[in-house]
XYZ file of C-alpha atoms in Angstrom:
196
model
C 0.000 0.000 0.000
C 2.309 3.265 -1.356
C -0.139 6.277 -0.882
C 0.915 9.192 -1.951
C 0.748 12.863 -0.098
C -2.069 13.665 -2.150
C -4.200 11.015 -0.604
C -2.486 11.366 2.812
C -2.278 15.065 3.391
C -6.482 15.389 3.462
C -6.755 13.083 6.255
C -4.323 14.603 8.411
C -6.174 17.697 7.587
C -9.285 16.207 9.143
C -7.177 14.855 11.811
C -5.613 18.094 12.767
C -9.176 20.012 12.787
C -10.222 16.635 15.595
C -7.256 17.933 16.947
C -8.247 21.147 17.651
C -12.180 20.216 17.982
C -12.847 22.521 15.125
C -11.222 25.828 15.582
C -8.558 25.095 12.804
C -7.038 22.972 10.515
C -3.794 25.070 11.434
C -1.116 23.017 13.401
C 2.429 23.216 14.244
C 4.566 21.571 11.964
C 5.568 19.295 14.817
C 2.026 18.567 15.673
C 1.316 17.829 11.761
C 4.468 15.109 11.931
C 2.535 13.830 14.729
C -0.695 13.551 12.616
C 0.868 12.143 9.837
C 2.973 9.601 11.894
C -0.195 8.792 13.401
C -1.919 7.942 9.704
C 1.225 6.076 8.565
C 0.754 4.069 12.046
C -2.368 3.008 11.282
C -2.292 2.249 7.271
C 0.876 -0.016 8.373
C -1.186 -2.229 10.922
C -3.852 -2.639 7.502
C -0.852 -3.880 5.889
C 0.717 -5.773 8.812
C -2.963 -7.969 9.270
C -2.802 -8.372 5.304
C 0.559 -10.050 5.473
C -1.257 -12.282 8.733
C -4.296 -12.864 6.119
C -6.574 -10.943 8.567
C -7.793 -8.052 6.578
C -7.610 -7.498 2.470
C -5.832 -3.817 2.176
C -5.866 -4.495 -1.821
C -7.434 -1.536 -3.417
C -8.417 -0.002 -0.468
C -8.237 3.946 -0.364
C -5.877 5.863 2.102
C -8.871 6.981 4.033
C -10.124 3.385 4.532
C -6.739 2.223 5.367
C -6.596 4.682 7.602
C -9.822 4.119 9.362
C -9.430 0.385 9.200
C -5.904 0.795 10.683
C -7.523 2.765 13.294
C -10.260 0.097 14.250
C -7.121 -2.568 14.463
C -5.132 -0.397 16.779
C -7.798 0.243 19.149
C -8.589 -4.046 18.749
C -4.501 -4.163 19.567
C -5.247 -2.049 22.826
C -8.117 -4.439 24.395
C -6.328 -7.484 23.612
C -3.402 -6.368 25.424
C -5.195 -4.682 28.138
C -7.568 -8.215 28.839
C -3.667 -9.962 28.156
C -2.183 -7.387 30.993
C -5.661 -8.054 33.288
C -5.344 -11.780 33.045
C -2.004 -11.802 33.964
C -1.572 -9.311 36.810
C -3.378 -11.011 39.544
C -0.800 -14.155 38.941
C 2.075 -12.130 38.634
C 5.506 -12.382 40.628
C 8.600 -10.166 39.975
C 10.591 -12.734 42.006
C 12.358 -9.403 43.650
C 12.862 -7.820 41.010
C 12.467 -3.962 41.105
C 13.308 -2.873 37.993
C 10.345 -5.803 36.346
C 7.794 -5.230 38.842
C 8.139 -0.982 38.108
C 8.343 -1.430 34.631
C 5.127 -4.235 34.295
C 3.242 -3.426 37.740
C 3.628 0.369 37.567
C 4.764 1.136 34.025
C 1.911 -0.687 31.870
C -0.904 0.652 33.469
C 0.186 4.456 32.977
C 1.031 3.348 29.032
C -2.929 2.734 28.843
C -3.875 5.859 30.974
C -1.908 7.710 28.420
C -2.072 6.009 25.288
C -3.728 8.211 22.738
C -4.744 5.770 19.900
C -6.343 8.324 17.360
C -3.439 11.578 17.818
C -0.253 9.514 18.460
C -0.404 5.942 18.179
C 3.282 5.351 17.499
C 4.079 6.656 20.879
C 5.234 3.624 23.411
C 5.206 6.259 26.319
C 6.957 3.946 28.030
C 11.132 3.245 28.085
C 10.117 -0.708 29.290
C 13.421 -0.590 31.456
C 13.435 -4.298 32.229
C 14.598 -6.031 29.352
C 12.939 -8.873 27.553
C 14.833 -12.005 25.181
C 13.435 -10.737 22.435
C 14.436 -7.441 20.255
C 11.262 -5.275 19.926
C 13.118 -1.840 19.030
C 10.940 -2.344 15.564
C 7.689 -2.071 17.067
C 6.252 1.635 18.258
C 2.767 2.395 20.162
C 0.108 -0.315 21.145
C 2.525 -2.988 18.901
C 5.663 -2.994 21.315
C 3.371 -2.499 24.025
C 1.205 -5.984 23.435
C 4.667 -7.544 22.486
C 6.449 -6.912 25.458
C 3.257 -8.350 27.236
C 3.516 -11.179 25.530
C 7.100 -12.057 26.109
C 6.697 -11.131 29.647
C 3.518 -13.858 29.937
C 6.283 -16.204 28.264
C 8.711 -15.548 30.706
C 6.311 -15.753 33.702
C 4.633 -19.369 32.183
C 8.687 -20.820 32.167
C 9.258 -19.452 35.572
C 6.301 -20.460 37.270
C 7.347 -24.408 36.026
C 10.293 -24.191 39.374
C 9.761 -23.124 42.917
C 10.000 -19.760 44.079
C 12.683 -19.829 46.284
C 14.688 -22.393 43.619
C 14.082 -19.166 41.431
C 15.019 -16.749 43.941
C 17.742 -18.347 45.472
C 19.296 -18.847 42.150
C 18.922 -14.886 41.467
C 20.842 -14.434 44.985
C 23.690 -16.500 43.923
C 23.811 -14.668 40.647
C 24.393 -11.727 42.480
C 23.749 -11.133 46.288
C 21.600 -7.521 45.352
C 19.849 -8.421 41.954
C 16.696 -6.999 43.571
C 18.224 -3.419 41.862
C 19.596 -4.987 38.532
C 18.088 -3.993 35.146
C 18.342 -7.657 34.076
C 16.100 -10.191 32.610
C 15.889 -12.669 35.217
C 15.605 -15.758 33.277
C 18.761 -14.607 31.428
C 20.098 -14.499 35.253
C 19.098 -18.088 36.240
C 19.752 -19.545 33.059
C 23.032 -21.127 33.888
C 21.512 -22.463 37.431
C 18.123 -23.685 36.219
C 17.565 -25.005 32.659
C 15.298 -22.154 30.858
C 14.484 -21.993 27.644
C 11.335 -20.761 25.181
């Protein structure tokens, strides 16, 4: 899907007057990058769920790309917010301070904040605890439900030991890893056999 500025410029227009409920189509030209990140977001998830099979994006307009890219983010955001719900009350951070701010505290201000129509390629969040898998391609709602999902992974292979096997394998790795930025099953790996 290659639109062109032609087709793309109009609907940042309408975006920008949203924007502004109405007084003006007039915006900063940091606010229009904004806007027209925020279009490009959205056409790309139509051609993301096209690659999946989920959604046709062949001859489809820029305005219906847009719009259907819009109804897929905001699909992206309850799935990872009923993902995020299911998993919290099961949760451990084994000690960990730097995982339990970044999941317990972090994730739940990304969704206070998120703004899925004006900026949906903003994570919001740094996610300071650092998962096994590179997600530095993914922006907005994507890294987001990603970095859920690799941190359910994590929490299904850690759950399979003991607690205190787990924790007493993060002591030995280092006597304070309460305060590391480390993944912990990177940490235990050598003592207990983890893999995905």
């Amino acid at each position: 899907m290659n639109y062109n500025m032609e087709e793309l410029a109009p609907i940042v227009a309408k975006l920008a007057e949203k924007y502004t409920a109405g007084e003006s189509t007039s915006v900063t030209y940091e606010k229009a990058e904004q806007l027209m990140g925020a279009v490009l977001y959205c056409i790309r998830e139509v051609w993301q769920q096209k690659e999946n099979s989920m959604v046709s994006g062949s001859g489809m307009g820029a305005l219906k790309a847009y719009e259907t890219g819009l109804m897929l983010v905001e699909g992206k955001v309850r799935m990872a917010l009923e993902l995020y719900n299911e998993m919290i009350p099961d949760f451990n951070s084994y000690g960990s301070k730097c995982l339990y701010d970044t999941f317990v505290k972090g994730i739940p201000e990304f969704f206070k904040w998120y703004d899925m129509r004006f900026e949906p390629q903003n994570t919001i969040l740094t996610l300071d605890y650092p998962v096994r898998e590179d997600l530095s391609a993914y922006s907005g709602i994507d890294r987001i439900y990603a970095y859920i999902l690799c941190i359910r992974k994590e929490q299904e292979l850690l759950r399979r030991f003991p607690e205190e096997e787990i924790k007493d394998a993060l002591r030995r790795y280092h006597s304070e890893y309460e305060d590391l930025v480390e993944n912990i099953c990177e940490m235990v790996s050598g003592e207990v056999i983890l893999t995905f």
